Amino acid sequence: MLRVNRVINQARASISTRQQLLNHEQKLYPFPPQHFARKSSNRFLDIYKLGSKKEIEKERARLADEMNRGYFADMSELKQHGGKIAMANKILIPAMVARKFPAVDVEYSDGRKLKLPIIFNGNGVDADKFAIPKASLVCLYFRANSQGMIDSWSKPFYETFNDSKNVQLYEVSFIDSWLLCLSPIKQLLLRFMRKSSDGDKDTLQRQIVYSFGDHYYFRKELKILNLLTGYIFLLDKFGKVRWQGFGLATQDELSSLLSCTTLLMEEK
């Protein structure tokens, strides 16, 4: 993500010709095609939802909610607490009261797609034929500046459980820029972020994945407000959030994370 700006510059150059063609086409045809008449942001009502009062009210509530937040509000909070919104859990959240982690579609840099979390469905069979982990650490970040926060959790976690078959580690980068979500630009970005395999033979691997598009309702379910900090979730095999951390890890919080992961691996 630290190199996204370079990708954007390349993307702008690659679409300049398209913009020139579009300007010429608009001179020929005073009414632009529907594709170009759409709003650049995907955060507006779909045309097919305009007749639904419920959808209109839902969108109004969303716009009011988002107007109360913004980059400057996030930056102000970041200066106050350095991204440490709250201290991490010290013990496991009981399974009976733990909330479900919302499903999210992600992509690897090589184009493979996956839906997280990978969970046990009660029948002993997973639809996607993936090995079901007893514990999964899912690290979320929305801006490049929080990558260091994610590393402060994921690297010690990886070093501790790199030989475990019952643990998975995902670092999810959320990309909501409409430009980067355009198909050709998206493919260019994934190709740019692709890393050659280094032949790592550890059982546990840091799986870096990307999620494109609008994530408002996903964030709302997890009560994520500040997009400049990192969010850490420890999930059990049923996809429930059993532990949570924020921002940069402290030594005490890391100890709590590692011990809670060990406990999850022992649960039946």
CSV table of C-alpha atoms in Angstrom, one decimal:
chain,number,residue,atom,x,y,z
A,1,MET,CA,0.0,0.0,0.0
A,2,LEU,CA,3.0,2.3,0.5
A,3,ARG,CA,3.4,2.3,-3.3
A,4,VAL,CA,-0.2,3.0,-4.2
A,5,ASN,CA,0.5,6.6,-5.2
A,6,ARG,CA,2.9,5.3,-7.9
A,7,VAL,CA,0.2,3.0,-9.2
A,8,ILE,CA,-2.2,5.9,-9.4
A,9,ASN,CA,0.2,8.0,-11.4
A,10,GLN,CA,0.6,5.1,-13.9
A,11,ALA,CA,-3.1,4.7,-14.0
A,12,ARG,CA,-3.7,8.3,-14.7
A,13,ALA,CA,-1.4,8.1,-17.7
A,14,SER,CA,-3.0,5.0,-19.0
A,15,ILE,CA,-6.5,6.5,-19.0
A,16,SER,CA,-5.7,9.9,-20.3
A,17,THR,CA,-6.4,8.7,-23.8
A,18,ARG,CA,-9.8,7.4,-22.7
A,19,GLN,CA,-10.6,10.8,-21.3
A,20,GLN,CA,-9.7,12.5,-24.5
A,21,LEU,CA,-12.0,10.1,-26.5
A,22,LEU,CA,-14.7,10.7,-24.0
A,23,ASN,CA,-14.5,14.5,-24.4
A,24,HIS,CA,-14.6,14.1,-28.2
A,25,GLU,CA,-17.6,11.8,-27.9
A,26,GLN,CA,-19.5,14.2,-25.6
A,27,LYS,CA,-19.1,16.9,-28.3
A,28,LEU,CA,-20.7,14.6,-30.8
A,29,TYR,CA,-23.4,13.3,-28.5
A,30,PRO,CA,-24.8,15.9,-26.1
A,31,PHE,CA,-26.4,13.2,-23.9
A,32,PRO,CA,-23.6,11.0,-22.5
A,33,PRO,CA,-24.1,7.3,-22.1
A,34,GLN,CA,-25.4,5.9,-18.8
A,35,HIS,CA,-22.0,4.5,-17.8
A,36,PHE,CA,-20.4,8.0,-17.8
A,37,ALA,CA,-23.4,9.7,-16.2
A,38,ARG,CA,-23.0,7.7,-13.1
A,39,LYS,CA,-21.5,9.3,-10.0
A,40,SER,CA,-17.8,8.6,-9.5
A,41,SER,CA,-18.4,7.3,-6.0
A,42,ASN,CA,-20.2,4.0,-5.4
A,43,ARG,CA,-21.7,5.4,-2.3
A,44,PHE,CA,-24.9,6.7,-3.9
A,45,LEU,CA,-28.2,5.1,-4.3
A,46,ASP,CA,-28.6,2.6,-7.1
A,47,ILE,CA,-31.1,3.8,-9.7
A,48,TYR,CA,-33.3,0.7,-9.1
A,49,LYS,CA,-33.6,1.6,-5.4
A,50,LEU,CA,-35.0,5.1,-5.9
A,51,GLY,CA,-38.5,3.9,-5.6
A,52,SER,CA,-37.9,2.3,-2.2
A,53,LYS,CA,-38.7,4.5,0.7
A,54,LYS,CA,-36.7,2.2,3.0
A,55,GLU,CA,-33.6,2.4,0.8
A,56,ILE,CA,-33.9,6.2,0.7
A,57,GLU,CA,-34.1,6.5,4.4
A,58,LYS,CA,-31.2,4.0,4.8
A,59,GLU,CA,-29.1,6.1,2.5
A,60,ARG,CA,-30.0,9.3,4.3
A,61,ALA,CA,-28.9,7.8,7.6
A,62,ARG,CA,-25.7,6.6,6.0
A,63,LEU,CA,-24.9,10.1,4.6
A,64,ALA,CA,-25.6,11.7,7.9
A,65,ASP,CA,-23.4,9.2,9.6
A,66,GLU,CA,-20.5,9.7,7.2
A,67,MET,CA,-20.7,13.5,7.4
A,68,ASN,CA,-20.0,13.3,11.1
A,69,ARG,CA,-16.7,11.5,10.3
A,70,GLY,CA,-13.9,12.4,8.0
A,71,TYR,CA,-10.2,12.5,7.5
A,72,PHE,CA,-9.6,15.4,9.8
A,73,ALA,CA,-11.6,13.9,12.6
A,74,ASP,CA,-9.7,10.6,12.2
A,75,MET,CA,-6.4,12.6,12.2
A,76,SER,CA,-7.4,14.5,15.3
A,77,GLU,CA,-8.1,11.2,17.1
A,78,LEU,CA,-4.8,9.7,15.9
A,79,LYS,CA,-2.9,12.6,17.3
A,80,GLN,CA,-4.6,12.2,20.7
A,81,HIS,CA,-4.1,8.4,21.2
A,82,GLY,CA,-1.8,7.3,18.4
A,83,GLY,CA,-4.3,4.8,17.0
A,84,LYS,CA,-4.9,3.1,20.4
A,85,ILE,CA,-8.6,3.5,20.4
A,86,ALA,CA,-8.9,1.1,23.3
A,87,MET,CA,-6.8,-1.5,25.1
A,88,ALA,CA,-7.0,-5.0,23.8
A,89,ASN,CA,-8.9,-7.8,25.6
A,90,LYS,CA,-6.9,-9.5,28.4
A,91,ILE,CA,-8.9,-12.7,28.2
A,92,LEU,CA,-11.0,-14.6,25.7
A,93,ILE,CA,-14.5,-13.3,25.0
A,94,PRO,CA,-16.9,-16.2,26.0
A,95,ALA,CA,-18.2,-17.9,22.9
A,96,MET,CA,-21.8,-17.4,24.1
A,97,VAL,CA,-21.6,-13.6,23.9
A,98,ALA,CA,-19.0,-13.2,21.1
A,99,ARG,CA,-20.3,-11.7,17.9
A,100,LYS,CA,-19.9,-13.1,14.4
A,101,PHE,CA,-17.2,-11.6,12.1
A,102,PRO,CA,-19.0,-10.3,9.0
A,103,ALA,CA,-18.2,-12.1,5.7
A,104,VAL,CA,-16.0,-10.2,3.4
A,105,ASP,CA,-14.7,-11.0,-0.1
A,106,VAL,CA,-11.0,-10.7,-0.6
A,107,GLU,CA,-8.4,-11.2,-3.4
A,108,TYR,CA,-4.8,-12.3,-3.5
A,109,SER,CA,-2.4,-10.4,-5.6
A,110,ASP,CA,-2.4,-13.4,-8.1
A,111,GLY,CA,-6.1,-13.0,-8.7
A,112,ARG,CA,-7.3,-15.8,-6.4
A,113,LYS,CA,-10.5,-15.0,-4.5
A,114,LEU,CA,-11.6,-16.0,-1.1
A,115,LYS,CA,-14.4,-15.2,1.4
A,116,LEU,CA,-13.4,-14.6,5.0
A,117,PRO,CA,-13.7,-16.0,7.5
A,118,ILE,CA,-13.2,-19.7,6.8
A,119,ILE,CA,-15.5,-21.3,9.3
A,120,PHE,CA,-16.8,-24.7,10.5
A,121,ASN,CA,-20.4,-25.0,9.2
A,122,GLY,CA,-21.6,-27.6,11.7
A,123,ASN,CA,-21.5,-30.5,9.3
A,124,GLY,CA,-17.8,-31.0,9.4
A,125,VAL,CA,-17.5,-29.9,5.7
A,126,ASP,CA,-16.4,-26.6,4.5
A,127,ALA,CA,-17.9,-25.4,1.2
A,128,ASP,CA,-14.6,-24.1,-0.2
A,129,LYS,CA,-12.6,-27.2,0.8
A,130,PHE,CA,-10.2,-25.1,2.9
A,131,ALA,CA,-8.7,-26.4,6.1
A,132,ILE,CA,-10.7,-25.0,8.9
A,133,PRO,CA,-8.4,-23.3,11.5
A,134,LYS,CA,-9.1,-23.4,15.2
A,135,ALA,CA,-7.9,-19.8,15.4
A,136,SER,CA,-7.5,-17.1,12.8
A,137,LEU,CA,-5.9,-13.7,13.3
A,138,VAL,CA,-7.5,-11.2,10.9
A,139,CYS,CA,-5.7,-7.8,10.7
A,140,LEU,CA,-7.6,-5.0,9.0
A,141,TYR,CA,-6.2,-1.7,7.7
A,142,PHE,CA,-7.8,1.0,5.5
A,143,ARG,CA,-4.8,3.4,4.9
A,144,ALA,CA,-1.1,2.8,4.3
A,145,ASN,CA,-0.1,4.6,7.5
A,146,SER,CA,-1.5,1.8,9.6
A,147,GLN,CA,0.7,-0.9,8.1
A,148,GLY,CA,3.3,-0.5,10.9
A,149,MET,CA,0.5,-1.1,13.4
A,150,ILE,CA,-0.5,-4.3,11.7
A,151,ASP,CA,3.1,-5.5,11.6
A,152,SER,CA,3.5,-5.0,15.4
A,153,TRP,CA,0.9,-7.7,15.9
A,154,SER,CA,1.3,-10.0,12.9
A,155,LYS,CA,5.1,-10.5,13.0
A,156,PRO,CA,5.2,-11.7,16.7
A,157,PHE,CA,2.2,-13.9,16.0
A,158,TYR,CA,3.8,-15.4,13.0
A,159,GLU,CA,7.0,-16.1,14.8
A,160,THR,CA,5.2,-17.8,17.6
A,161,PHE,CA,2.8,-20.0,15.6
A,162,ASN,CA,4.7,-20.5,12.3
A,163,ASP,CA,4.7,-24.3,12.8
A,164,SER,CA,1.0,-24.6,13.6
A,165,LYS,CA,-1.5,-26.2,11.3
A,166,ASN,CA,-4.5,-25.0,13.3
A,167,VAL,CA,-3.8,-21.2,13.0
A,168,GLN,CA,-4.2,-18.8,10.1
A,169,LEU,CA,-3.1,-15.2,9.6
A,170,TYR,CA,-4.6,-12.7,7.2
A,171,GLU,CA,-3.7,-9.1,6.6
A,172,VAL,CA,-6.6,-7.4,4.8
A,173,SER,CA,-6.0,-4.1,3.0
A,174,PHE,CA,-9.3,-2.3,2.2
A,175,ILE,CA,-9.3,-0.2,-1.0
A,176,ASP,CA,-12.4,2.0,-1.5
A,177,SER,CA,-11.0,4.5,-4.1
A,178,TRP,CA,-13.3,4.4,-7.1
A,179,LEU,CA,-10.3,4.8,-9.4
A,180,LEU,CA,-8.5,1.8,-8.0
A,181,CYS,CA,-11.6,-0.3,-8.1
A,182,LEU,CA,-11.9,0.1,-11.9
A,183,SER,CA,-11.2,-3.2,-13.4
A,184,PRO,CA,-8.1,-2.4,-15.5
A,185,ILE,CA,-6.6,-0.2,-12.6
A,186,LYS,CA,-7.4,-2.9,-10.1
A,187,GLN,CA,-5.6,-5.5,-12.1
A,188,LEU,CA,-2.6,-3.2,-12.5
A,189,LEU,CA,-2.5,-2.7,-8.8
A,190,LEU,CA,-2.7,-6.4,-8.0
A,191,ARG,CA,0.1,-7.1,-10.4
A,192,PHE,CA,2.2,-4.3,-8.9
A,193,MET,CA,1.6,-5.7,-5.4
A,194,ARG,CA,2.4,-9.3,-6.4
A,195,LYS,CA,5.4,-10.8,-4.8
A,196,SER,CA,7.4,-13.7,-6.1
A,197,SER,CA,7.3,-16.8,-4.0
A,198,ASP,CA,10.4,-17.1,-1.8
A,199,GLY,CA,9.9,-20.8,-1.1
A,200,ASP,CA,8.9,-20.3,2.5
A,201,LYS,CA,8.2,-23.7,4.0
A,202,ASP,CA,6.6,-22.6,7.3
A,203,THR,CA,3.2,-24.1,7.9
A,204,LEU,CA,1.8,-20.7,8.8
A,205,GLN,CA,2.0,-17.9,6.2
A,206,ARG,CA,1.2,-14.2,6.3
A,207,GLN,CA,-1.6,-14.1,3.8
A,208,ILE,CA,-1.9,-10.6,2.4
A,209,VAL,CA,-5.2,-10.0,0.7
A,210,TYR,CA,-7.1,-7.1,-0.7
A,211,SER,CA,-10.8,-6.1,-0.6
A,212,PHE,CA,-12.1,-3.6,-3.1
A,213,GLY,CA,-15.2,-1.5,-3.1
A,214,ASP,CA,-17.6,0.0,-0.6
A,215,HIS,CA,-17.1,-1.4,3.0
A,216,TYR,CA,-19.4,1.0,4.9
A,217,TYR,CA,-21.8,-1.7,6.2
A,218,PHE,CA,-18.9,-4.1,6.9
A,219,ARG,CA,-17.2,-1.4,9.0
A,220,LYS,CA,-20.5,-0.6,10.7
A,221,GLU,CA,-21.0,-4.2,11.9
A,222,LEU,CA,-17.5,-4.1,13.5
A,223,LYS,CA,-18.0,-0.6,14.8
A,224,ILE,CA,-15.0,0.7,12.9
A,225,LEU,CA,-14.9,4.5,12.8
A,226,ASN,CA,-11.3,5.7,12.5
A,227,LEU,CA,-9.8,4.6,9.2
A,228,LEU,CA,-6.3,5.7,10.1
A,229,THR,CA,-5.6,2.9,12.7
A,230,GLY,CA,-5.3,-0.9,12.5
A,231,TYR,CA,-7.9,-3.4,13.8
A,232,ILE,CA,-7.0,-6.9,15.0
A,233,PHE,CA,-9.5,-9.7,15.4
A,234,LEU,CA,-8.9,-13.2,16.8
A,235,LEU,CA,-11.5,-15.6,15.5
A,236,ASP,CA,-12.5,-19.1,16.5
A,237,LYS,CA,-13.4,-21.9,14.1
A,238,PHE,CA,-17.0,-20.6,14.0
A,239,GLY,CA,-15.9,-17.2,12.9
A,240,LYS,CA,-16.7,-15.5,16.2
A,241,VAL,CA,-14.6,-12.6,17.5
A,242,ARG,CA,-13.0,-13.9,20.7
A,243,TRP,CA,-10.4,-11.2,21.1
A,244,GLN,CA,-9.7,-7.7,19.7
A,245,GLY,CA,-6.9,-5.2,19.6
A,246,PHE,CA,-6.2,-1.7,18.1
A,247,GLY,CA,-3.3,0.4,16.9
A,248,LEU,CA,0.3,-0.5,17.9
A,249,ALA,CA,0.7,-3.6,20.1
A,250,THR,CA,2.2,-3.3,23.6
A,251,GLN,CA,4.1,-6.2,25.1
A,252,ASP,CA,1.3,-7.0,27.5
A,253,GLU,CA,-1.2,-7.0,24.7
A,254,LEU,CA,1.0,-9.4,22.7
A,255,SER,CA,1.2,-11.7,25.6
A,256,SER,CA,-2.6,-11.7,25.9
A,257,LEU,CA,-3.0,-12.4,22.2
A,258,LEU,CA,-0.6,-15.3,22.2
A,259,SER,CA,-2.1,-16.9,25.3
A,260,CYS,CA,-5.6,-16.5,24.0
A,261,THR,CA,-4.7,-18.1,20.7
A,262,THR,CA,-3.2,-21.0,22.6
A,263,LEU,CA,-6.4,-21.4,24.5
A,264,LEU,CA,-8.5,-21.3,21.3
A,265,MET,CA,-6.4,-24.1,19.8
A,266,GLU,CA,-7.2,-26.2,22.9
A,267,GLU,CA,-10.9,-25.7,22.7
A,268,LYS,CA,-13.0,-28.6,21.4
